[in-house]
Amino acid sequence: MSETKAEFWQRIGAAFHRLRKYPEALQAYESACKLEPDDPDIMCSMGFILCDLGRHQESETAFKRSLELKASAKAFSGLSLALNFQHMPNEAYQAALDGLNLFPGNVQLKVRLATISETLRKGEDAMRIFREVIEVDPDNIEALSGVGRGYMRDLHYAEALHYLNMAVGKEGNIVPALCTMVSAYIQMQDLIKANETVDRIAEIDHEVAEDFRRLVDEFSHEPPESSESGDTEGMTEH
C-alpha cells in the first residue's frame, strides 16, 4: 500500500526531528496537518516539535487537540511536559495522572509523573515510581537517573553513582545523567573524576560541557580550609 502525501510529510518531519532540525520538522508536520487536519498523531508530533522550539503554549494547545481527537498516552505525556515547561507543575502532575488512569502502567507516563513529583518535592513518591519503572524496564535511562537523583538528595553519593553509571551505559540521551554524575563527584571532592565525566559530556554536547567545566573549575580553585587556630578563632561552624 503506497503512503499518502500526509504520511510522506510525517516521515520527513520525523527525520528532521531526529536530526534536531526543529523548524524544518515543524514545517513538514504543518504540511501534513493541512492534508489531514484531524489526525491525532500528526497533532501530537507537532506538540513535541513546538515544545522543542520553546513554544510551550502552542505545544499545550496541540496536545489538547490531539487528545480531543483521540486519547493516547503519548499525548498525555506531552501535555504534562508542556505544562511543566510553563511552570505549572500541579497541572502537569494532573495531566500525567489523568493519562495513567486511562493507560495504567504506561512507562512513559510513570516516568513523567515521577519527574514532576521531584519538582513538587515529593521525593519518596518519585523514588517509588522510578523503581517501579525499573522493575519492568531495567534499561530506562530516565528512571535510573531519577533513582540516582534521589540518592543525591539524600547525600548518598556512592549509591547515586551506582544508578547513574547504569544509566550512562544505556543507549539514549545520557547527558542529564552525566551532568548529575559531575555534581556527585564535586560533592565527593573527586575533581579528577568530575573532569573525566565532563570530557564525556563534551563528546556529546560541547556547550553543556563548557558550563560544567566552569563549575568544576570554580570548586578546584576554592582555597583550602585553614587549620590554624588564629584563622578560625571566634568563628562558628555552620
PDB file of C-alpha atoms in Angstrom:
ATOM      1  CA  MET A   1       0.000   0.000   0.000  1.00  0.00           C
ATOM      2  CA  SER A   2       1.522   3.332  -1.052  1.00  0.00           C
ATOM      3  CA  GLU A   3       1.819   6.106   1.508  1.00  0.00           C
ATOM      4  CA  THR A   4      -0.364   9.196   1.356  1.00  0.00           C
ATOM      5  CA  LYS A   5       1.032  12.708   0.982  1.00  0.00           C
ATOM      6  CA  ALA A   6       0.327  13.332   4.668  1.00  0.00           C
ATOM      7  CA  GLU A   7       2.285  10.208   5.640  1.00  0.00           C
ATOM      8  CA  PHE A   8       5.138  11.379   3.420  1.00  0.00           C
ATOM      9  CA  TRP A   9       5.337  14.715   5.259  1.00  0.00           C
ATOM     10  CA  GLN A  10       5.098  12.911   8.610  1.00  0.00           C
ATOM     11  CA  ARG A  11       8.087  10.795   7.658  1.00  0.00           C
ATOM     12  CA  ILE A  12      10.045  13.878   6.592  1.00  0.00           C
ATOM     13  CA  GLY A  13       9.106  15.632   9.840  1.00  0.00           C
ATOM     14  CA  ALA A  14      10.233  12.673  11.928  1.00  0.00           C
ATOM     15  CA  ALA A  15      13.569  12.581  10.086  1.00  0.00           C
ATOM     16  CA  PHE A  16      14.200  16.281  10.720  1.00  0.00           C
ATOM     17  CA  HIS A  17      13.166  15.836  14.365  1.00  0.00           C
ATOM     18  CA  ARG A  18      15.744  13.084  14.852  1.00  0.00           C
ATOM     19  CA  LEU A  19      18.359  15.448  13.417  1.00  0.00           C
ATOM     20  CA  ARG A  20      17.180  18.175  15.847  1.00  0.00           C
ATOM     21  CA  LYS A  21      16.278  20.414  12.917  1.00  0.00           C
ATOM     22  CA  TYR A  22      13.140  21.615  14.641  1.00  0.00           C
ATOM     23  CA  PRO A  23      11.983  24.437  12.290  1.00  0.00           C
ATOM     24  CA  GLU A  24      12.228  22.110   9.305  1.00  0.00           C
ATOM     25  CA  ALA A  25      10.437  19.365  11.232  1.00  0.00           C
ATOM     26  CA  LEU A  26       7.618  21.725  12.184  1.00  0.00           C
ATOM     27  CA  GLN A  27       7.234  22.872   8.574  1.00  0.00           C
ATOM     28  CA  ALA A  28       6.916  19.269   7.422  1.00  0.00           C
ATOM     29  CA  TYR A  29       4.315  18.439  10.079  1.00  0.00           C
ATOM     30  CA  GLU A  30       2.375  21.599   9.239  1.00  0.00           C
ATOM     31  CA  SER A  31       2.238  20.382   5.624  1.00  0.00           C
ATOM     32  CA  ALA A  32       0.945  17.037   6.865  1.00  0.00           C
ATOM     33  CA  CYS A  33      -1.620  18.767   9.091  1.00  0.00           C
ATOM     34  CA  LYS A  34      -3.006  20.785   6.152  1.00  0.00           C
ATOM     35  CA  LEU A  35      -3.690  17.499   4.390  1.00  0.00           C
ATOM     36  CA  GLU A  36      -5.027  15.682   7.473  1.00  0.00           C
ATOM     37  CA  PRO A  37      -6.173  18.328   9.998  1.00  0.00           C
ATOM     38  CA  ASP A  38      -7.937  15.787  12.199  1.00  0.00           C
ATOM     39  CA  ASP A  39      -5.090  13.309  12.536  1.00  0.00           C
ATOM     40  CA  PRO A  40      -4.244  12.986  16.270  1.00  0.00           C
ATOM     41  CA  ASP A  41      -0.775  11.563  15.608  1.00  0.00           C
ATOM     42  CA  ILE A  42       0.244  14.499  13.434  1.00  0.00           C
ATOM     43  CA  MET A  43      -1.069  16.941  16.033  1.00  0.00           C
ATOM     44  CA  CYS A  44       0.788  15.094  18.797  1.00  0.00           C
ATOM     45  CA  SER A  45       4.048  15.182  16.823  1.00  0.00           C
ATOM     46  CA  MET A  46       3.598  18.904  16.245  1.00  0.00           C
ATOM     47  CA  GLY A  47       3.195  19.327  20.006  1.00  0.00           C
ATOM     48  CA  PHE A  48       6.614  17.812  20.677  1.00  0.00           C
ATOM     49  CA  ILE A  49       8.266  19.913  17.974  1.00  0.00           C
ATOM     50  CA  LEU A  50       6.699  23.105  19.352  1.00  0.00           C
ATOM     51  CA  CYS A  51       7.916  22.103  22.795  1.00  0.00           C
ATOM     52  CA  ASP A  52      11.456  21.666  21.474  1.00  0.00           C
ATOM     53  CA  LEU A  53      11.194  25.120  19.907  1.00  0.00           C
ATOM     54  CA  GLY A  54      10.227  26.619  23.266  1.00  0.00           C
ATOM     55  CA  ARG A  55       6.707  27.462  22.088  1.00  0.00           C
ATOM     56  CA  HIS A  56       5.110  25.792  25.069  1.00  0.00           C
ATOM     57  CA  GLN A  57       1.655  27.364  24.997  1.00  0.00           C
ATOM     58  CA  GLU A  58       1.224  26.357  21.364  1.00  0.00           C
ATOM     59  CA  SER A  59       2.556  22.933  22.284  1.00  0.00           C
ATOM     60  CA  GLU A  60      -0.060  22.634  25.025  1.00  0.00           C
ATOM     61  CA  THR A  61      -2.787  23.534  22.519  1.00  0.00           C
ATOM     62  CA  ALA A  62      -1.548  20.926  20.055  1.00  0.00           C
ATOM     63  CA  PHE A  63      -1.519  18.160  22.671  1.00  0.00           C
ATOM     64  CA  LYS A  64      -5.000  19.081  23.889  1.00  0.00           C
ATOM     65  CA  ARG A  65      -6.276  18.996  20.309  1.00  0.00           C
ATOM     66  CA  SER A  66      -4.658  15.591  19.807  1.00  0.00           C
ATOM     67  CA  LEU A  67      -6.389  14.307  22.947  1.00  0.00           C
ATOM     68  CA  GLU A  68      -9.727  15.683  21.741  1.00  0.00           C
ATOM     69  CA  LEU A  69      -9.321  13.672  18.555  1.00  0.00           C
ATOM     70  CA  LYS A  70      -8.089  10.507  20.270  1.00  0.00           C
ATOM     71  CA  ALA A  71      -6.737   9.852  23.750  1.00  0.00           C
ATOM     72  CA  SER A  72      -3.189   8.497  23.781  1.00  0.00           C
ATOM     73  CA  ALA A  73      -0.508   8.007  26.424  1.00  0.00           C
ATOM     74  CA  LYS A  74       1.957   9.910  24.248  1.00  0.00           C
ATOM     75  CA  ALA A  75      -0.265  12.994  24.037  1.00  0.00           C
ATOM     76  CA  PHE A  76      -0.941  12.962  27.807  1.00  0.00           C
ATOM     77  CA  SER A  77       2.802  12.742  28.405  1.00  0.00           C
ATOM     78  CA  GLY A  78       3.423  15.606  26.001  1.00  0.00           C
ATOM     79  CA  LEU A  79       0.733  17.751  27.598  1.00  0.00           C
ATOM     80  CA  SER A  80       2.289  17.138  31.002  1.00  0.00           C
ATOM     81  CA  LEU A  81       5.679  18.146  29.599  1.00  0.00           C
ATOM     82  CA  ALA A  82       4.342  21.348  28.032  1.00  0.00           C
ATOM     83  CA  LEU A  83       2.580  22.371  31.246  1.00  0.00           C
ATOM     84  CA  ASN A  84       5.691  21.691  33.306  1.00  0.00           C
ATOM     85  CA  PHE A  85       7.759  23.903  30.988  1.00  0.00           C
ATOM     86  CA  GLN A  86       5.240  26.669  31.707  1.00  0.00           C
ATOM     87  CA  HIS A  87       5.967  26.310  35.431  1.00  0.00           C
ATOM     88  CA  MET A  88       2.617  24.685  36.121  1.00  0.00           C
ATOM     89  CA  PRO A  89       3.750  21.548  37.995  1.00  0.00           C
ATOM     90  CA  ASN A  90       0.413  20.802  39.638  1.00  0.00           C
ATOM     91  CA  GLU A  91      -1.392  20.868  36.294  1.00  0.00           C
ATOM     92  CA  ALA A  92       1.428  18.838  34.731  1.00  0.00           C
ATOM     93  CA  TYR A  93       1.134  16.271  37.518  1.00  0.00           C
ATOM     94  CA  GLN A  94      -2.623  16.019  36.966  1.00  0.00           C
ATOM     95  CA  ALA A  95      -2.183  15.551  33.209  1.00  0.00           C
ATOM     96  CA  ALA A  96       0.182  12.632  33.793  1.00  0.00           C
ATOM     97  CA  LEU A  97      -2.203  11.193  36.392  1.00  0.00           C
ATOM     98  CA  ASP A  98      -5.164  11.522  34.017  1.00  0.00           C
ATOM     99  CA  GLY A  99      -3.164   9.667  31.416  1.00  0.00           C
ATOM    100  CA  LEU A 100      -2.302   6.858  33.808  1.00  0.00           C
ATOM    101  CA  ASN A 101      -5.961   6.476  34.722  1.00  0.00           C
ATOM    102  CA  LEU A 102      -6.660   5.695  31.060  1.00  0.00           C
ATOM    103  CA  PHE A 103      -3.377   3.881  30.349  1.00  0.00           C
ATOM    104  CA  PRO A 104      -2.372   2.250  33.655  1.00  0.00           C
ATOM    105  CA  GLY A 105       1.187   1.041  33.808  1.00  0.00           C
ATOM    106  CA  ASN A 106       2.360   3.108  30.843  1.00  0.00           C
ATOM    107  CA  VAL A 107       6.103   3.594  31.388  1.00  0.00           C
ATOM    108  CA  GLN A 108       6.334   6.982  29.668  1.00  0.00           C
ATOM    109  CA  LEU A 109       3.573   8.426  31.838  1.00  0.00           C
ATOM    110  CA  LYS A 110       5.003   6.910  35.014  1.00  0.00           C
ATOM    111  CA  VAL A 111       8.375   8.488  34.294  1.00  0.00           C
ATOM    112  CA  ARG A 112       6.659  11.820  33.659  1.00  0.00           C
ATOM    113  CA  LEU A 113       4.692  11.531  36.915  1.00  0.00           C
ATOM    114  CA  ALA A 114       7.836  10.679  38.888  1.00  0.00           C
ATOM    115  CA  THR A 115       9.796  13.550  37.348  1.00  0.00           C
ATOM    116  CA  ILE A 116       7.099  16.068  38.237  1.00  0.00           C
ATOM    117  CA  SER A 117       6.876  14.570  41.719  1.00  0.00           C
ATOM    118  CA  GLU A 118      10.501  15.633  42.156  1.00  0.00           C
ATOM    119  CA  THR A 119       9.544  19.200  41.206  1.00  0.00           C
ATOM    120  CA  LEU A 120       6.722  19.098  43.740  1.00  0.00           C
ATOM    121  CA  ARG A 121       9.200  17.885  46.406  1.00  0.00           C
ATOM    122  CA  LYS A 122       7.542  14.502  46.630  1.00  0.00           C
ATOM    123  CA  GLY A 123      10.886  12.738  46.688  1.00  0.00           C
ATOM    124  CA  GLU A 124       9.694   9.469  48.220  1.00  0.00           C
ATOM    125  CA  ASP A 125       6.880   9.162  45.684  1.00  0.00           C
ATOM    126  CA  ALA A 126       9.304   9.871  42.849  1.00  0.00           C
ATOM    127  CA  MET A 127      11.759   7.202  44.032  1.00  0.00           C
ATOM    128  CA  ARG A 128       8.959   4.650  44.388  1.00  0.00           C
ATOM    129  CA  ILE A 129       7.635   5.281  40.864  1.00  0.00           C
ATOM    130  CA  PHE A 130      11.102   5.285  39.306  1.00  0.00           C
ATOM    131  CA  ARG A 131      11.814   1.920  40.951  1.00  0.00           C
ATOM    132  CA  GLU A 132       8.518   0.552  39.633  1.00  0.00           C
ATOM    133  CA  VAL A 133       9.589   1.580  36.137  1.00  0.00           C
ATOM    134  CA  ILE A 134      12.986  -0.096  36.520  1.00  0.00           C
ATOM    135  CA  GLU A 135      11.269  -3.351  37.517  1.00  0.00           C
ATOM    136  CA  VAL A 136       9.514  -3.525  34.141  1.00  0.00           C
ATOM    137  CA  ASP A 137      12.078  -1.600  32.075  1.00  0.00           C
ATOM    138  CA  PRO A 138      15.553  -2.031  33.604  1.00  0.00           C
ATOM    139  CA  ASP A 139      17.168  -0.112  30.735  1.00  0.00           C
ATOM    140  CA  ASN A 140      15.095   3.042  31.240  1.00  0.00           C
ATOM    141  CA  ILE A 141      17.647   5.857  31.410  1.00  0.00           C
ATOM    142  CA  GLU A 142      15.253   8.385  32.933  1.00  0.00           C
ATOM    143  CA  ALA A 143      14.216   6.027  35.745  1.00  0.00           C
ATOM    144  CA  LEU A 144      17.803   5.011  36.536  1.00  0.00           C
ATOM    145  CA  SER A 145      18.802   8.676  36.548  1.00  0.00           C
ATOM    146  CA  GLY A 146      15.804   9.506  38.730  1.00  0.00           C
ATOM    147  CA  VAL A 147      16.843   6.996  41.383  1.00  0.00           C
ATOM    148  CA  GLY A 148      20.358   8.433  41.178  1.00  0.00           C
ATOM    149  CA  ARG A 149      18.987  11.938  41.789  1.00  0.00           C
ATOM    150  CA  GLY A 150      17.001  10.607  44.731  1.00  0.00           C
ATOM    151  CA  TYR A 151      20.150   9.294  46.371  1.00  0.00           C
ATOM    152  CA  MET A 152      21.828  12.627  45.620  1.00  0.00           C
ATOM    153  CA  ARG A 153      19.083  14.429  47.528  1.00  0.00           C
ATOM    154  CA  ASP A 154      19.771  12.151  50.494  1.00  0.00           C
ATOM    155  CA  LEU A 155      23.538  12.801  50.145  1.00  0.00           C
ATOM    156  CA  HIS A 156      24.216   9.135  49.383  1.00  0.00           C
ATOM    157  CA  TYR A 157      26.678   9.790  46.588  1.00  0.00           C
ATOM    158  CA  ALA A 158      28.081   6.282  46.149  1.00  0.00           C
ATOM    159  CA  GLU A 159      24.579   4.854  45.696  1.00  0.00           C
ATOM    160  CA  ALA A 160      23.711   7.719  43.362  1.00  0.00           C
ATOM    161  CA  LEU A 161      26.738   6.998  41.191  1.00  0.00           C
ATOM    162  CA  HIS A 162      25.819   3.312  41.046  1.00  0.00           C
ATOM    163  CA  TYR A 163      22.498   4.098  39.338  1.00  0.00           C
ATOM    164  CA  LEU A 164      23.888   6.946  37.248  1.00  0.00           C
ATOM    165  CA  ASN A 165      26.639   4.680  35.923  1.00  0.00           C
ATOM    166  CA  MET A 166      23.975   2.188  34.896  1.00  0.00           C
ATOM    167  CA  ALA A 167      22.070   4.989  33.141  1.00  0.00           C
ATOM    168  CA  VAL A 168      25.053   6.220  31.113  1.00  0.00           C
ATOM    169  CA  GLY A 169      25.763   2.675  29.977  1.00  0.00           C
ATOM    170  CA  LYS A 170      22.466   2.562  28.067  1.00  0.00           C
ATOM    171  CA  GLU A 171      21.571   3.716  24.575  1.00  0.00           C
ATOM    172  CA  GLY A 172      19.855   7.101  24.503  1.00  0.00           C
ATOM    173  CA  ASN A 173      20.161  10.608  25.926  1.00  0.00           C
ATOM    174  CA  ILE A 174      22.703  10.157  28.716  1.00  0.00           C
ATOM    175  CA  VAL A 175      23.765  13.807  29.055  1.00  0.00           C
ATOM    176  CA  PRO A 176      21.461  14.604  32.041  1.00  0.00           C
ATOM    177  CA  ALA A 177      22.783  11.551  33.914  1.00  0.00           C
ATOM    178  CA  LEU A 178      26.384  12.559  33.165  1.00  0.00           C
ATOM    179  CA  CYS A 179      25.675  16.079  34.455  1.00  0.00           C
ATOM    180  CA  THR A 180      24.308  14.661  37.702  1.00  0.00           C
ATOM    181  CA  MET A 181      27.432  12.492  37.972  1.00  0.00           C
ATOM    182  CA  VAL A 182      29.605  15.610  37.753  1.00  0.00           C
ATOM    183  CA  SER A 183      27.674  17.112  40.665  1.00  0.00           C
ATOM    184  CA  ALA A 184      28.135  13.922  42.676  1.00  0.00           C
ATOM    185  CA  TYR A 185      31.893  13.842  42.091  1.00  0.00           C
ATOM    186  CA  ILE A 186      32.148  17.513  43.064  1.00  0.00           C
ATOM    187  CA  GLN A 187      30.330  16.798  46.321  1.00  0.00           C
ATOM    188  CA  MET A 188      32.727  13.910  46.938  1.00  0.00           C
ATOM    189  CA  GLN A 189      35.637  16.280  46.134  1.00  0.00           C
ATOM    190  CA  ASP A 190      36.812  13.965  43.380  1.00  0.00           C
ATOM    191  CA  LEU A 191      37.588  16.629  40.799  1.00  0.00           C
ATOM    192  CA  ILE A 192      39.597  14.257  38.600  1.00  0.00           C
ATOM    193  CA  LYS A 193      36.533  12.060  38.075  1.00  0.00           C
ATOM    194  CA  ALA A 194      34.395  15.187  37.674  1.00  0.00           C
ATOM    195  CA  ASN A 195      36.623  16.440  34.828  1.00  0.00           C
ATOM    196  CA  GLU A 196      36.715  12.996  33.206  1.00  0.00           C
ATOM    197  CA  THR A 197      32.916  12.998  33.200  1.00  0.00           C
ATOM    198  CA  VAL A 198      32.853  16.492  31.690  1.00  0.00           C
ATOM    199  CA  ASP A 199      35.080  15.125  28.925  1.00  0.00           C
ATOM    200  CA  ARG A 200      32.416  12.508  28.217  1.00  0.00           C
ATOM    201  CA  ILE A 201      29.751  15.218  28.064  1.00  0.00           C
ATOM    202  CA  ALA A 202      31.914  17.189  25.609  1.00  0.00           C
ATOM    203  CA  GLU A 203      31.840  14.262  23.197  1.00  0.00           C
ATOM    204  CA  ILE A 204      28.051  14.687  23.005  1.00  0.00           C
ATOM    205  CA  ASP A 205      27.238  18.328  23.787  1.00  0.00           C
ATOM    206  CA  HIS A 206      30.093  20.830  23.819  1.00  0.00           C
ATOM    207  CA  GLU A 207      28.054  23.761  25.180  1.00  0.00           C
ATOM    208  CA  VAL A 208      26.759  21.820  28.184  1.00  0.00           C
ATOM    209  CA  ALA A 209      30.275  20.517  28.826  1.00  0.00           C
ATOM    210  CA  GLU A 210      31.659  24.065  28.950  1.00  0.00           C
ATOM    211  CA  ASP A 211      29.115  25.048  31.599  1.00  0.00           C
ATOM    212  CA  PHE A 212      30.059  22.104  33.781  1.00  0.00           C
ATOM    213  CA  ARG A 213      33.771  22.645  33.129  1.00  0.00           C
ATOM    214  CA  ARG A 214      33.417  26.113  34.623  1.00  0.00           C
ATOM    215  CA  LEU A 215      31.557  24.639  37.579  1.00  0.00           C
ATOM    216  CA  VAL A 216      34.355  22.151  38.275  1.00  0.00           C
ATOM    217  CA  ASP A 217      36.961  24.898  37.868  1.00  0.00           C
ATOM    218  CA  GLU A 218      35.194  27.033  40.450  1.00  0.00           C
ATOM    219  CA  PHE A 219      35.438  24.249  43.000  1.00  0.00           C
ATOM    220  CA  SER A 220      39.033  23.403  42.093  1.00  0.00           C
ATOM    221  CA  HIS A 221      40.124  26.994  42.741  1.00  0.00           C
ATOM    222  CA  GLU A 222      38.427  27.300  46.113  1.00  0.00           C
ATOM    223  CA  PRO A 223      41.050  27.925  48.832  1.00  0.00           C
ATOM    224  CA  PRO A 224      41.509  25.044  51.297  1.00  0.00           C
ATOM    225  CA  GLU A 225      40.107  25.500  54.775  1.00  0.00           C
ATOM    226  CA  SER A 226      42.754  26.738  57.161  1.00  0.00           C
ATOM    227  CA  SER A 227      43.558  24.591  60.181  1.00  0.00           C
ATOM    228  CA  GLU A 228      45.415  27.345  62.043  1.00  0.00           C
ATOM    229  CA  SER A 229      43.692  28.365  65.247  1.00  0.00           C
ATOM    230  CA  GLY A 230      44.292  32.044  64.562  1.00  0.00           C
ATOM    231  CA  ASP A 231      42.232  31.841  61.392  1.00  0.00           C
ATOM    232  CA  THR A 232      39.291  30.081  62.973  1.00  0.00           C
ATOM    233  CA  GLU A 233      39.154  31.714  66.374  1.00  0.00           C
ATOM    234  CA  GLY A 234      35.763  33.115  67.157  1.00  0.00           C
ATOM    235  CA  MET A 235      34.155  31.535  64.124  1.00  0.00           C
ATOM    236  CA  THR A 236      31.043  29.413  64.391  1.00  0.00           C
ATOM    237  CA  GLU A 237      30.572  26.279  62.341  1.00  0.00           C
ATOM    238  CA  HIS A 238      27.508  26.234  60.080  1.00  0.00           C
TER     239      HIS A 238
END
